[in-house]
Short mmCIF file of C-alpha atoms and ligand atoms in Angstrom, two decimals:
data_model
loop_
_atom_site.label_atom_id
_atom_site.label_comp_id
_atom_site.label_asym_id
_atom_site.label_seq_id
_atom_site.Cartn_x
_atom_site.Cartn_y
_atom_site.Cartn_z
CA MET A 13 -76.77 -46.39 197.82
CA GLN A 14 -75.41 -43.02 198.81
CA VAL A 15 -73.15 -42.26 201.68
CA ASN A 16 -72.70 -38.75 202.96
CA SER A 17 -69.40 -37.14 202.33
CA PHE A 18 -68.63 -36.09 206.00
CA SER A 19 -65.15 -37.65 206.27
CA ALA A 20 -64.87 -39.10 202.84
CA ALA A 21 -62.15 -37.44 200.70
CA ALA A 22 -63.57 -38.93 197.51
CA GLN A 23 -66.54 -41.07 196.37
CA VAL A 24 -66.41 -43.10 193.28
CA GLN A 25 -69.77 -44.72 192.14
CA ILE A 26 -70.21 -48.12 190.34
CA HIS A 27 -73.12 -47.78 188.00
CA LEU A 28 -74.84 -51.02 187.67
CA ALA A 29 -78.61 -50.09 187.70
CA GLU A 30 -80.08 -51.60 190.84
CA ARG A 31 -76.69 -52.93 191.84
CA SER A 32 -75.06 -49.56 191.78
CA TYR A 33 -73.06 -48.62 194.83
CA PRO A 34 -70.41 -46.09 196.19
CA ILE A 35 -66.73 -46.65 197.06
CA VAL A 36 -65.75 -44.19 199.64
CA ILE A 37 -62.14 -43.28 199.99
CA GLY A 38 -60.81 -41.27 203.06
CA THR A 39 -59.48 -41.31 206.50
CA GLN A 40 -61.37 -42.22 209.81
CA LEU A 41 -63.94 -44.20 208.01
CA LEU A 42 -63.83 -47.84 209.17
CA GLY A 43 -64.70 -46.94 212.78
CA ASN A 44 -67.11 -44.38 212.11
CA ALA A 45 -70.78 -45.33 212.28
CA LEU A 46 -71.89 -42.69 209.96
CA THR A 47 -70.05 -44.74 207.22
CA TYR A 48 -72.73 -47.35 207.42
CA GLN A 49 -75.69 -45.22 208.13
CA HIS A 50 -77.37 -46.09 204.94
CA LEU A 51 -76.89 -49.87 205.04
CA PRO A 52 -79.95 -51.80 205.24
CA ARG A 53 -81.34 -52.61 208.62
CA ALA A 54 -80.81 -56.06 210.06
CA ALA A 55 -81.08 -57.93 213.32
CA THR A 56 -77.16 -59.30 212.65
CA ALA A 57 -73.99 -58.36 211.11
CA LEU A 58 -71.06 -60.76 210.54
CA VAL A 59 -67.73 -59.46 210.16
CA VAL A 60 -65.49 -61.90 208.23
CA SER A 61 -61.80 -61.20 208.71
CA ASN A 62 -58.55 -63.15 209.37
CA THR A 63 -56.15 -63.88 212.22
CA THR A 64 -53.75 -60.79 211.03
CA VAL A 65 -56.37 -58.18 210.40
CA ALA A 66 -58.85 -58.90 212.96
CA PRO A 67 -56.80 -58.00 215.98
CA LEU A 68 -55.97 -54.86 214.30
CA TYR A 69 -59.13 -53.56 213.02
CA ALA A 70 -62.12 -55.74 214.09
CA ALA A 71 -62.82 -53.97 217.37
CA GLN A 72 -63.15 -50.55 215.70
CA LEU A 73 -65.40 -51.98 213.00
CA THR A 74 -67.72 -53.94 215.13
CA GLN A 75 -68.00 -51.13 217.70
CA ALA A 76 -69.21 -48.86 214.84
CA LEU A 77 -71.60 -51.49 213.43
CA ARG A 78 -73.30 -51.91 216.84
CA ALA A 79 -74.95 -48.44 216.20
CA ARG A 80 -77.04 -50.29 213.58
CA TYR A 81 -77.24 -53.89 214.38
CA ASP A 82 -78.29 -55.58 217.52
CA LYS A 83 -75.82 -58.41 217.14
CA VAL A 84 -72.37 -58.09 215.44
CA LEU A 85 -70.55 -61.28 215.06
CA LEU A 86 -66.88 -61.99 213.88
CA VAL A 87 -65.56 -65.02 212.33
CA THR A 88 -61.70 -65.19 211.99
CA LEU A 89 -60.20 -67.13 209.24
CA PRO A 90 -56.72 -68.27 208.77
CA ASP A 91 -54.49 -66.02 207.02
CA GLY A 92 -53.24 -66.74 203.45
CA GLU A 93 -53.80 -67.50 199.82
CA VAL A 94 -53.23 -71.07 200.70
CA TYR A 95 -56.51 -71.06 202.90
CA LYS A 96 -58.70 -69.58 200.02
CA GLY A 97 -60.66 -72.77 199.34
CA TRP A 98 -63.63 -74.86 200.63
CA PRO A 99 -62.42 -75.62 204.20
CA THR A 100 -62.09 -71.87 204.93
CA LEU A 101 -65.34 -71.12 203.32
CA GLN A 102 -67.17 -73.63 205.16
CA LEU A 103 -66.01 -71.55 208.40
CA ILE A 104 -68.27 -68.76 207.32
CA PHE A 105 -71.34 -70.88 206.66
CA ASP A 106 -70.83 -72.58 210.00
CA ALA A 107 -70.81 -69.00 211.93
CA LEU A 108 -73.90 -68.05 209.63
CA LEU A 109 -75.86 -71.13 210.53
CA GLU A 110 -74.62 -71.54 214.12
CA ASN A 111 -75.89 -68.24 214.84
CA GLY A 112 -79.16 -68.50 213.18
CA CYS A 113 -78.49 -65.70 210.70
CA ASP A 114 -81.13 -64.99 208.41
CA ARG A 115 -81.17 -63.73 204.71
CA LYS A 116 -81.20 -60.17 205.83
CA THR A 117 -77.83 -60.63 207.67
CA VAL A 118 -75.24 -58.23 206.30
CA LEU A 119 -71.56 -59.71 205.82
CA PHE A 120 -68.59 -57.39 206.13
CA ALA A 121 -65.42 -58.50 204.50
CA LEU A 122 -62.56 -56.91 206.45
CA GLY A 123 -59.36 -57.78 204.98
CA GLY A 124 -57.41 -58.00 201.83
CA GLY A 125 -58.40 -59.76 198.81
CA VAL A 126 -58.41 -63.11 200.06
CA VAL A 127 -60.99 -62.33 202.82
CA GLY A 128 -62.94 -60.20 200.37
CA ASP A 129 -63.21 -62.87 197.57
CA MET A 130 -64.24 -65.47 200.19
CA ALA A 131 -66.71 -63.43 202.22
CA GLY A 132 -68.15 -62.17 198.89
CA PHE A 133 -68.49 -65.92 197.71
CA ALA A 134 -70.18 -66.77 201.02
CA ALA A 135 -72.46 -63.76 200.66
CA ALA A 136 -73.36 -64.67 197.02
CA SER A 137 -74.53 -68.36 198.20
CA TYR A 138 -75.75 -68.14 201.70
CA MET A 139 -79.50 -68.47 201.35
CA ARG A 140 -78.80 -67.69 197.61
CA GLY A 141 -77.61 -64.31 198.51
CA VAL A 142 -77.36 -62.00 201.50
CA PRO A 143 -76.16 -58.30 201.52
CA PHE A 144 -72.41 -57.68 201.80
CA VAL A 145 -70.08 -54.71 202.27
CA GLN A 146 -66.23 -54.53 201.52
CA VAL A 147 -63.96 -52.99 203.95
CA PRO A 148 -60.65 -53.65 202.22
CA THR A 149 -57.50 -53.24 204.18
CA THR A 150 -54.74 -53.84 201.66
CA LEU A 151 -53.85 -51.41 198.84
CA LEU A 152 -54.50 -54.20 196.30
CA ALA A 153 -58.08 -54.65 197.75
CA GLN A 154 -58.74 -51.04 197.79
CA VAL A 155 -57.83 -50.60 194.05
CA ASP A 156 -59.15 -53.72 192.69
CA SER A 157 -60.33 -56.66 194.41
CA SER A 158 -63.04 -55.22 196.45
CA VAL A 159 -64.64 -53.34 193.58
CA GLY A 160 -66.66 -55.12 190.78
CA GLY A 161 -68.26 -58.06 192.48
CA LYS A 162 -65.79 -60.88 191.38
CA THR A 163 -65.72 -63.49 194.23
CA ALA A 164 -64.08 -66.78 194.20
CA ILE A 165 -61.98 -69.64 195.94
CA ASN A 166 -59.08 -71.27 194.42
CA HIS A 167 -58.95 -75.02 193.19
CA PRO A 168 -55.55 -76.84 193.37
CA LEU A 169 -55.71 -76.97 189.50
CA GLY A 170 -56.40 -73.37 188.93
CA LYS A 171 -56.83 -69.85 190.55
CA ASN A 172 -60.20 -68.16 191.23
CA MET A 173 -61.85 -71.06 189.22
CA ILE A 174 -65.06 -71.34 191.47
CA GLY A 175 -67.07 -68.28 192.35
CA ALA A 176 -69.64 -65.84 191.34
CA PHE A 177 -70.49 -62.17 190.28
CA TYR A 178 -71.98 -60.67 193.34
CA GLN A 179 -71.83 -56.95 193.92
CA PRO A 180 -71.29 -55.37 197.40
CA LEU A 181 -73.56 -52.48 198.47
CA LEU A 182 -70.60 -50.41 199.80
CA VAL A 183 -66.94 -50.31 199.71
CA VAL A 184 -65.11 -48.49 202.47
CA CYS A 185 -61.43 -47.70 201.48
CA ASP A 186 -60.00 -46.16 204.78
CA LEU A 187 -56.33 -44.99 204.13
CA ASP A 188 -55.56 -45.28 207.86
CA VAL A 189 -55.47 -49.03 207.67
CA LEU A 190 -52.44 -48.91 205.29
CA ALA A 191 -50.39 -47.87 207.95
CA THR A 192 -49.84 -51.51 209.13
CA LEU A 193 -49.45 -52.80 205.72
CA PRO A 194 -46.01 -54.54 205.32
CA PRO A 195 -43.91 -53.04 202.37
CA ARG A 196 -44.06 -56.25 200.44
CA GLU A 197 -47.98 -56.16 200.37
CA LEU A 198 -47.78 -52.37 199.49
CA SER A 199 -45.68 -53.45 196.24
CA ALA A 200 -48.01 -56.09 195.45
CA GLY A 201 -50.85 -53.44 195.51
CA LEU A 202 -48.91 -51.02 193.13
CA ALA A 203 -48.72 -53.88 190.60
CA GLU A 204 -52.71 -53.38 190.10
CA VAL A 205 -52.45 -49.70 190.45
CA ILE A 206 -49.72 -49.77 187.42
CA LYS A 207 -52.01 -52.07 185.69
CA TYR A 208 -54.52 -49.54 184.96
CA GLY A 209 -51.95 -47.32 182.96
CA PRO A 210 -51.01 -49.27 180.06
CA ILE A 211 -54.46 -50.76 179.56
CA ALA A 212 -56.45 -47.36 179.74
CA ASP A 213 -54.71 -44.16 180.84
CA MET A 214 -51.09 -43.39 179.95
CA ALA A 215 -51.43 -40.09 181.94
CA PHE A 216 -52.01 -42.14 184.93
CA LEU A 217 -48.97 -44.18 184.12
CA GLU A 218 -46.73 -41.03 183.98
CA TRP A 219 -48.32 -39.75 187.23
CA ILE A 220 -47.22 -43.10 188.95
CA GLU A 221 -43.84 -43.00 187.51
CA ALA A 222 -43.66 -39.39 189.22
CA LYS A 223 -45.09 -40.21 192.40
CA LEU A 224 -43.79 -43.81 192.88
CA ASP A 225 -41.60 -42.81 195.80
CA ALA A 226 -44.37 -40.84 197.52
CA LEU A 227 -46.49 -44.09 196.98
CA LEU A 228 -43.61 -46.32 198.33
CA ALA A 229 -43.54 -43.91 201.53
CA LYS A 230 -47.31 -44.18 202.16
CA ASP A 231 -47.81 -40.59 201.09
CA ALA A 232 -51.55 -40.24 202.04
CA ALA A 233 -52.33 -37.64 199.13
CA ALA A 234 -50.40 -39.82 196.70
CA LEU A 235 -52.40 -42.99 198.05
CA ALA A 236 -55.68 -41.21 197.83
CA HIS A 237 -55.25 -40.35 194.25
CA ALA A 238 -53.85 -43.68 193.24
CA ILE A 239 -57.01 -45.42 194.74
CA GLN A 240 -59.46 -42.93 193.43
CA ARG A 241 -58.03 -42.91 189.83
CA SER A 242 -57.78 -47.04 190.04
CA CYS A 243 -61.39 -47.20 191.13
CA GLU A 244 -62.52 -44.77 188.62
CA ILE A 245 -61.04 -46.82 185.77
CA LYS A 246 -62.33 -49.99 187.13
CA ALA A 247 -65.69 -48.42 187.57
CA TRP A 248 -65.66 -47.17 183.90
CA VAL A 249 -64.94 -50.89 182.58
CA VAL A 250 -67.27 -52.85 185.16
CA GLY A 251 -70.03 -50.36 184.22
CA GLN A 252 -69.83 -51.34 180.70
CA ASP A 253 -69.15 -55.16 181.10
CA GLU A 254 -70.07 -56.49 184.59
CA ARG A 255 -69.91 -60.25 183.80
CA GLU A 256 -66.68 -60.04 181.55
CA SER A 257 -68.43 -60.80 178.16
CA GLY A 258 -65.61 -58.62 176.60
CA LEU A 259 -64.26 -55.46 177.70
CA ARG A 260 -63.67 -56.46 181.54
CA ALA A 261 -61.14 -58.80 180.27
CA ILE A 262 -58.44 -56.13 179.99
CA LEU A 263 -58.59 -55.93 183.91
CA ASN A 264 -56.71 -59.16 183.62
CA PHE A 265 -53.53 -57.67 181.97
CA GLY A 266 -50.63 -59.66 183.35
CA HIS A 267 -52.83 -62.25 185.19
CA THR A 268 -52.59 -65.03 182.58
CA PHE A 269 -48.75 -65.36 183.22
CA GLY A 270 -49.25 -64.29 186.91
CA HIS A 271 -51.71 -66.84 187.81
CA ALA A 272 -49.46 -69.63 186.17
CA ILE A 273 -46.79 -68.30 188.41
CA GLU A 274 -49.02 -68.38 191.47
CA SER A 275 -50.45 -71.97 190.97
CA GLY A 276 -47.34 -73.42 189.56
CA LEU A 277 -45.14 -72.35 192.67
CA GLY A 278 -47.93 -73.22 194.89
CA TYR A 279 -50.34 -70.54 196.37
CA GLY A 280 -48.71 -68.19 198.64
CA GLN A 281 -45.12 -68.51 197.52
CA TRP A 282 -45.38 -65.57 195.22
CA LEU A 283 -48.13 -62.82 196.09
CA HIS A 284 -50.80 -62.25 193.68
CA GLY A 285 -49.44 -58.69 192.98
CA GLU A 286 -46.08 -60.10 192.39
CA GLY A 287 -47.34 -62.50 189.90
CA VAL A 288 -49.32 -59.70 188.24
CA GLY A 289 -46.23 -57.39 188.21
CA CYS A 290 -43.99 -60.00 186.59
CA GLY A 291 -46.91 -61.14 184.40
CA MET A 292 -47.49 -57.54 182.93
CA VAL A 293 -43.72 -57.42 181.96
CA MET A 294 -44.26 -60.79 180.20
CA ALA A 295 -47.48 -59.65 178.56
CA ALA A 296 -45.70 -56.62 177.36
CA HIS A 297 -42.83 -58.82 175.71
CA LEU A 298 -45.63 -60.65 174.08
CA SER A 299 -47.39 -57.62 172.67
CA GLN A 300 -44.05 -56.39 171.50
CA ARG A 301 -43.33 -59.85 169.52
CA LEU A 302 -46.88 -59.48 168.20
CA GLY A 303 -45.75 -55.91 166.68
CA LEU A 304 -48.26 -54.10 168.92
CA VAL A 305 -45.84 -52.05 171.06
CA ASP A 306 -42.18 -51.15 170.69
CA LYS A 307 -39.16 -52.02 172.87
CA PRO A 308 -39.05 -48.51 174.67
CA PHE A 309 -42.63 -49.05 176.07
CA VAL A 310 -41.59 -52.66 177.15
CA GLU A 311 -38.48 -51.17 178.86
CA ARG A 312 -40.45 -48.36 180.37
CA LEU A 313 -43.06 -50.81 181.85
CA THR A 314 -40.24 -52.90 183.16
CA ALA A 315 -38.61 -50.23 184.97
CA LEU A 316 -41.34 -49.13 186.77
CA VAL A 317 -42.49 -52.57 188.01
CA ARG A 318 -38.96 -53.01 189.20
CA ARG A 319 -38.96 -49.88 190.97
CA ALA A 320 -42.20 -50.67 192.68
CA GLY A 321 -40.24 -53.56 194.19
CA LEU A 322 -41.88 -56.18 192.35
CA PRO A 323 -40.16 -59.13 190.40
CA VAL A 324 -39.48 -58.68 186.62
CA LYS A 325 -38.22 -62.10 185.78
CA GLY A 326 -40.53 -65.19 186.06
CA PRO A 327 -39.40 -68.26 188.15
CA VAL A 328 -38.50 -71.53 186.52
CA LEU A 329 -41.55 -73.72 187.06
CA SER A 330 -40.08 -76.96 185.40
CA VAL A 331 -36.45 -77.74 184.76
CA ALA A 332 -37.37 -80.20 182.01
CA ASP A 333 -39.76 -78.05 180.03
CA ASN A 334 -40.23 -74.58 181.54
CA ALA A 335 -42.28 -73.13 178.82
CA GLY A 336 -44.17 -76.02 178.36
CA ARG A 337 -45.24 -76.06 182.11
CA TYR A 338 -46.42 -72.41 181.69
CA LEU A 339 -48.27 -73.24 178.89
CA GLU A 340 -50.09 -76.01 180.57
CA LEU A 341 -50.90 -73.85 183.56
CA MET A 342 -51.92 -71.08 181.33
CA ARG A 343 -54.60 -73.20 179.44
CA ILE A 344 -56.48 -73.27 182.69
CA ASP A 345 -57.54 -69.84 182.66
CA LYS A 346 -61.15 -68.46 182.57
CA LYS A 347 -60.23 -66.65 179.32
CA SER A 348 -59.03 -69.72 177.38
CA GLU A 349 -61.47 -70.98 174.65
CA ALA A 350 -61.39 -74.71 173.59
CA GLY A 351 -57.94 -75.01 175.01
CA GLU A 352 -56.56 -71.93 173.32
CA ILE A 353 -55.12 -69.32 175.52
CA ARG A 354 -56.23 -65.87 175.18
CA PHE A 355 -53.73 -63.14 176.45
CA VAL A 356 -54.59 -59.43 177.26
CA VAL A 357 -51.93 -57.49 175.27
CA ILE A 358 -51.08 -53.90 174.86
CA ASP A 359 -52.51 -52.87 171.70
CA GLY A 360 -50.57 -49.46 171.65
CA PRO A 361 -49.83 -47.56 174.85
CA GLY A 362 -53.05 -46.97 176.78
CA ARG A 363 -55.18 -49.50 174.86
CA ALA A 364 -55.53 -53.21 175.69
CA ALA A 365 -56.84 -56.33 173.68
CA VAL A 366 -57.37 -59.91 174.16
CA ARG A 367 -55.59 -61.97 171.64
CA ALA A 368 -54.45 -65.62 171.10
CA ALA A 369 -50.91 -66.27 170.11
CA PRO A 370 -48.82 -69.05 168.59
CA ASP A 371 -47.32 -71.41 171.25
CA ALA A 372 -43.83 -70.94 169.59
CA LEU A 373 -43.94 -67.10 170.23
CA VAL A 374 -45.28 -67.68 173.89
CA ARG A 375 -42.31 -70.13 174.63
CA GLU A 376 -39.98 -67.30 173.12
CA VAL A 377 -41.29 -64.76 175.62
CA ILE A 378 -41.08 -67.38 178.57
CA ASP A 379 -37.63 -68.35 177.67
CA ALA A 380 -36.44 -64.80 177.55
CA CYS A 381 -38.39 -63.69 180.62
CA CYS A 382 -37.69 -66.39 183.13
CA ALA A 383 -34.50 -66.45 185.58
P1 LIG B 1 -54.37 -60.85 201.08
O1 LIG B 1 -55.69 -60.70 201.34
O2 LIG B 1 -53.72 -62.25 201.24
O3 LIG B 1 -53.63 -59.81 202.11
C1 LIG B 1 -52.16 -59.80 202.10
C2 LIG B 1 -51.79 -59.85 203.49
O4 LIG B 1 -51.69 -58.74 204.23
C3 LIG B 1 -52.37 -61.01 204.44
O5 LIG B 1 -51.38 -61.46 205.43
C4 LIG B 1 -53.20 -60.10 205.19
O6 LIG B 1 -53.74 -60.70 206.44
C5 LIG B 1 -52.33 -58.99 205.46
N1 LIG B 1 -53.13 -57.42 205.76
C6 LIG B 1 -54.34 -57.22 205.09
N2 LIG B 1 -54.64 -55.92 205.57
C7 LIG B 1 -53.56 -55.61 206.45
C8 LIG B 1 -53.31 -54.48 206.88
N3 LIG B 1 -54.12 -53.43 206.96
N4 LIG B 1 -52.26 -54.32 207.91
C9 LIG B 1 -51.40 -55.46 207.81
N5 LIG B 1 -51.74 -56.60 207.32
C10 LIG B 1 -52.66 -56.61 206.44
O7 LIG B 1 -53.77 -60.46 199.54
P2 LIG B 1 -54.29 -59.15 198.84
O8 LIG B 1 -53.07 -58.76 197.89
O9 LIG B 1 -55.12 -58.24 199.43
O10 LIG B 1 -55.39 -59.92 197.79
C11 LIG B 1 -54.83 -61.01 196.92
C12 LIG B 1 -56.17 -61.77 196.55
O11 LIG B 1 -57.10 -60.87 195.93
C13 LIG B 1 -55.98 -62.94 195.83
O12 LIG B 1 -56.48 -63.99 196.19
C14 LIG B 1 -56.56 -62.51 194.39
O13 LIG B 1 -56.78 -63.66 193.56
C15 LIG B 1 -57.61 -61.61 194.85
N6 LIG B 1 -58.01 -60.84 193.75
C16 LIG B 1 -59.22 -60.82 193.53
C17 LIG B 1 -59.90 -59.72 192.59
C18 LIG B 1 -61.31 -59.69 192.43
O14 LIG B 1 -61.68 -58.76 191.46
N7 LIG B 1 -62.15 -60.14 193.06
C19 LIG B 1 -58.95 -58.84 191.99
C20 LIG B 1 -57.60 -59.00 192.29
C21 LIG B 1 -57.10 -59.92 193.41
N1 LIG B 2 -59.62 -57.94 188.74
C1 LIG B 2 -60.14 -58.18 187.56
C2 LIG B 2 -61.52 -57.88 187.52
O1 LIG B 2 -62.15 -57.46 188.44
O2 LIG B 2 -62.14 -58.22 186.57
#
């Protein structure tokens, strides 16, 4: 699908044959009917949002969509990672069925990664699949979760364990919505931006180091570049390995430790991006112990994560056996094979690899990295 570049400062294309789509990045996009002019016609659009984002942006979006859809509905979910589960997902299906939505109905995910993952999963499964559009409103969602078609809900025993690969038709990254994003959420998004450097592009890491203050101050030009370069790297990876049979796993750098922190503390205690930030530091330490990177590299990454306002020390998840608890949680990871944990490590700056590691070594890392 193509979108005219009328007010989009940049466009990144996801190349997946008949499932290809554009990511448009710019200002004044969300509330502009032209943004959506190439979407398929349908009687109904359903906007999925939450109690925080809907009051801020749903009116703009629904007004723009009325130019294309006779009926524009809104379902407002409770806000928070703790609600990323079956009961909340059911609210989307309730809205679809109660309003007689057919298989042409287009779903719009208006929110951060939680809304995007749930709306995407609902779109993947309602009537075995209806079209959907991502309108991400957090930095994290604009640089990562809205792109690439991973959709999921959490299970109390593991994060994102139930879901589907399902690509959107369009991703709309409107910089204007970041104006209302709280600083803690901005930092969480920067974790996923930083991630792309050590796994794929050290020049981008250098750029982030140079522009971090501008990013933290929400400088529009800096944010636009960070979003565009992040999406380009993600597009390059997803274009080669849509369903994570290999390469795509590198996008999970920091996530194995991070997911353990998120689920070990209880969803919503640490933000996803905070877990990823700290998880990258822990994974860098593991890479060093495996002889893949040197100490200055670990220190450099740690300093950047800290400057971004993210934690660099992991929480204690068990007083009795902290490392054992991390290991137990990390075994419930989609990359695990036959109970063996597989970590994304840095195999030299700018290059990632997936490796198993001896439990004893991982224990040393956890002991060294937890406060
Ligand atoms: P989130 O969706 O919980 O949003 C963070 C908070 O910011 C929420 O309270 C939200 O209501 C609020 N918010 C959103 N936009 C706002 C705005 N413009 N102004 C003010 N407040 C706003 O969290 P997130 O960090 O966006 O996403 C994290 C989720 O994304 C996790 O569940 C994670 O597993 C998932 N994720 C998925 C992928 C993927 O590939 N599908 C990748 C990374 C993360
Ligand atoms: N966020 C990891 C991925 O999309 O694969």
